Backbone as numpy.savetxt, mean C-alpha at the origin, in Angstrom:
# Nx Ny Nz CAx CAy CAz Cx Cy Cz
5.18 10.49 -11.35 5.81 9.65 -12.08 5.90 8.36 -11.11
5.66 7.05 -11.66 5.86 5.92 -10.80 7.48 5.56 -10.62
7.62 4.81 -9.65 9.07 4.40 -9.44 9.09 2.80 -10.04
10.03 2.49 -10.73 10.07 1.30 -11.36 11.27 0.52 -11.07
10.99 -0.78 -10.52 12.32 -1.65 -10.36 12.25 -2.82 -11.15
13.17 -3.90 -11.12 12.67 -5.04 -11.86 11.65 -5.79 -11.60
11.34 -5.83 -10.00 10.02 -6.69 -9.64 8.88 -5.93 -9.56
8.92 -4.37 -9.31 7.61 -3.67 -8.99 7.67 -2.27 -9.71
6.28 -2.06 -9.72 6.04 -0.68 -10.17 5.33 0.14 -9.14
5.91 1.07 -8.75 5.17 1.79 -7.62 4.58 3.14 -7.87
3.37 3.28 -7.97 2.72 4.64 -8.19 2.00 5.18 -6.92
1.48 6.46 -7.22 0.64 6.96 -5.99 -0.79 6.35 -6.09
-1.43 6.11 -5.02 -2.88 5.73 -4.83 -3.82 6.56 -5.64
-4.72 5.90 -6.23 -5.69 6.66 -6.78 -7.07 6.12 -6.45
-8.27 6.58 -6.82 -9.39 6.07 -6.41 -9.91 4.86 -7.02
-9.04 4.44 -8.14 -9.38 2.97 -8.60 -8.87 1.96 -7.77
-8.07 2.25 -6.79 -7.40 1.33 -6.07 -8.22 0.68 -5.00
-9.30 1.41 -4.66 -10.26 0.99 -3.62 -10.64 -0.77 -3.78
-11.10 -1.26 -4.81 -11.26 -2.50 -4.77 -10.25 -3.57 -4.55
-8.92 -3.11 -5.04 -7.71 -3.91 -4.79 -7.46 -3.96 -3.28
-7.44 -2.77 -2.80 -7.45 -2.67 -1.10 -8.35 -3.29 -0.41
-9.65 -3.31 -0.83 -10.63 -3.99 -0.20 -10.47 -5.49 0.04
-9.96 -6.04 -1.24 -9.67 -7.41 -1.27 -8.13 -7.96 -0.33
-7.31 -7.03 -0.32 -6.09 -7.11 0.34 -6.63 -7.04 1.81
-7.26 -6.13 2.24 -7.63 -5.88 3.58 -8.71 -6.82 4.09
-9.24 -7.73 3.45 -10.09 -8.81 3.63 -9.84 -10.21 3.44
-8.34 -10.21 3.14 -7.88 -11.66 3.05 -7.52 -11.86 4.50
-8.19 -13.02 5.25 -7.66 -13.28 6.73 -6.44 -13.78 6.88
-5.60 -14.33 5.94 -4.38 -14.53 6.13 -3.36 -13.28 6.04
-3.59 -12.51 5.17 -2.97 -11.09 5.20 -3.02 -10.10 6.47
-4.22 -10.27 6.75 -4.42 -9.39 8.03 -4.39 -10.01 9.42
-3.98 -11.32 9.36 -3.86 -12.02 10.84 -3.16 -11.49 11.82
-2.18 -10.89 11.64 -1.01 -10.49 12.51 -1.46 -8.74 12.84
-2.28 -8.41 11.82 -2.38 -6.85 11.88 -3.72 -6.57 12.77
-4.91 -7.35 12.44 -5.96 -7.16 13.21 -6.76 -8.43 13.61
-6.23 -9.68 13.53 -6.38 -10.86 13.73 -7.53 -11.55 12.68
-7.30 -10.84 11.33 -8.07 -11.62 10.14 -9.17 -11.07 9.98
-9.87 -9.87 10.65 -11.12 -9.44 10.74 -11.33 -8.64 9.53
-12.31 -8.88 8.90 -12.82 -8.11 7.66 -12.75 -6.63 7.97
-12.58 -5.84 6.95 -12.47 -4.29 6.74 -13.73 -3.83 5.97
-14.62 -3.06 6.57 -15.63 -2.59 5.73 -15.29 -1.76 4.53
-16.04 -1.85 3.51 -15.71 -0.86 2.25 -15.78 0.38 2.73
-16.45 0.97 3.51 -16.49 2.58 3.94 -15.25 2.77 4.63
-14.62 2.00 5.32 -13.20 2.44 5.83 -12.17 2.17 4.68
-12.31 1.30 4.00 -11.30 1.47 2.74 -11.24 2.55 2.13
-12.70 3.01 1.50 -12.92 4.10 0.67 -12.37 5.45 1.27
-12.80 5.45 2.71 -12.29 6.64 3.53 -10.89 6.82 3.63
-10.21 5.64 3.90 -8.80 5.70 4.01 -7.97 5.84 2.74
-8.75 5.50 1.61 -8.10 5.57 0.19 -8.07 7.08 -0.08
-9.40 7.73 0.25 -9.53 9.19 -0.08 -8.63 10.13 0.76
-8.43 9.70 1.98 -7.51 10.44 2.99 -5.82 10.14 2.37
-5.66 9.10 2.07 -4.10 8.80 1.41 -4.15 9.86 0.23
-5.00 9.64 -0.75 -4.87 10.30 -1.79 -4.51 11.93 -1.48
-5.52 12.36 -0.65 -5.48 13.81 -0.37 -3.93 14.13 0.34
-3.31 13.15 1.15 -2.08 13.36 1.75 -1.02 13.35 0.75
-1.07 12.29 -0.19 0.07 12.25 -1.29 -0.09 13.55 -2.10
-1.16 14.25 -2.29 -1.20 15.49 -3.20 -0.50 16.57 -2.38
-0.67 16.37 -0.86 0.04 17.48 -0.20 1.43 17.54 0.08
2.01 16.14 -0.01 3.47 16.03 0.21 4.00 15.54 -0.96
4.98 15.81 -1.27 5.87 15.25 -2.50 6.72 14.02 -2.30
7.08 14.07 -0.96 7.92 12.87 -0.76 7.40 11.89 -0.20
7.82 10.70 -0.38 7.10 9.52 0.58 5.74 9.28 0.26
4.97 8.89 1.23 3.56 8.51 1.03 3.07 7.25 0.81
1.92 6.63 0.40 1.56 5.67 -0.11 1.47 5.22 -1.39
2.16 4.24 -1.86 2.09 3.68 -3.15 1.57 2.55 -3.36
0.78 2.36 -4.66 0.26 0.86 -4.91 1.45 0.28 -5.52
1.82 -1.01 -5.18 2.66 -1.75 -5.91 1.84 -2.60 -6.68
2.60 -2.79 -8.19 1.94 -3.50 -9.22 3.20 -4.42 -9.90
2.95 -5.43 -10.66 3.65 -6.20 -11.29 4.15 -5.23 -12.47
5.57 -4.98 -12.50 5.93 -3.89 -13.62 5.52 -4.57 -15.22
5.48 -5.75 -15.35 5.44 -6.25 -16.92 3.85 -6.52 -17.09
3.43 -7.26 -16.15 1.56 -7.87 -16.40 0.82 -6.84 -15.84
1.28 -5.79 -14.83 0.16 -4.93 -14.15 -0.50 -5.26 -12.85
-0.76 -6.66 -12.43 -1.45 -6.96 -11.42 -1.01 -6.32 -10.03
-2.13 -5.99 -9.28 -1.99 -5.41 -7.93 -1.07 -6.34 -6.84
-0.16 -5.81 -6.41 0.91 -6.68 -5.58 0.50 -6.52 -3.99
0.22 -5.13 -3.75 0.07 -4.58 -2.49 0.36 -3.13 -2.37
0.85 -2.79 -1.26 1.29 -1.22 -1.09 2.44 -1.14 -0.08
3.07 -0.21 -0.46 4.28 0.32 0.15 3.97 1.71 0.84
4.55 2.27 2.05 4.58 3.43 2.41 6.01 4.07 2.87
6.19 5.16 2.85 7.53 5.42 3.45 7.09 6.81 4.05
7.51 7.22 5.18 7.15 8.63 5.96 8.81 9.15 6.35
8.67 10.33 6.17 10.00 11.06 6.91 9.91 10.93 8.64
11.05 11.02 9.08 10.92 11.24 10.62 10.20 12.44 11.13
9.59 12.30 12.30 8.99 13.36 12.91 10.21 14.28 13.63
9.55 15.38 14.09 10.90 16.39 14.71 11.53 15.36 15.63
10.81 14.65 16.70 11.83 13.92 17.63 12.33 12.58 17.20
12.16 12.08 15.94 12.65 10.82 15.48 13.96 11.23 14.54
14.68 10.08 14.30 15.91 10.23 13.53 15.79 9.16 12.20
14.74 8.32 12.08 14.97 7.78 10.99 13.24 7.91 10.42
13.42 7.37 9.05 12.34 7.24 8.15 11.58 5.94 8.51
10.22 5.67 8.12 9.79 4.24 8.49 9.23 3.85 7.01
9.26 2.50 6.95 8.78 1.96 5.65 7.66 0.86 6.29
6.57 0.96 5.58 5.38 0.05 5.73 5.10 -0.55 4.52
4.53 -1.94 4.74 4.09 -2.67 3.36 3.06 -3.54 3.79
2.32 -3.80 2.76 1.29 -4.99 2.90 1.10 -5.46 1.57
1.42 -6.90 1.51 1.46 -7.56 0.24 0.43 -8.62 0.27
-0.25 -8.72 -1.12 -1.26 -9.82 -1.36 -0.61 -11.25 -1.30
-1.30 -11.95 -1.11 -0.62 -13.65 -1.05 -0.14 -13.92 -2.32
-0.54 -13.26 -3.64 0.22 -13.61 -4.57 1.76 -13.09 -4.70
1.75 -12.21 -3.75 3.27 -11.75 -3.83 4.20 -12.16 -2.94
3.64 -12.96 -2.10 4.31 -13.51 -1.17 5.75 -14.65 -1.71
6.43 -14.64 -1.17 7.75 -15.58 -1.45 8.37 -15.13 -2.55
8.30 -13.90 -3.10 9.10 -13.23 -4.28 10.05 -12.18 -3.93
10.45 -12.24 -2.57 11.54 -11.22 -2.27 11.22 -9.92 -2.18
9.95 -9.61 -2.26 9.51 -8.08 -2.40 9.41 -7.45 -0.98
9.50 -8.02 0.11 9.39 -7.35 1.43 10.66 -7.18 2.17
């Protein structure tokens, strides 16, 4: 089941997300602090998406979620939440947002 807030709808990744992820990970401004703005090949995106989907199916808590506008539906990016490992005490939150989502208080 998706997680809904006033500003976002979060749902588990599916194979239909690859095109949105490809656009997100190939936006040089989105990626400038992550990999210097370099393009990510489609094969990397598709392989990563398949891996995330498999991991999400194996674990019921946390994982990667596609972020969408709750009313109109457009892709806004992704969020991930992971539990701490045995030697850690805190969970971690990660996210990557499309430029269309910047400045909306989502991060």
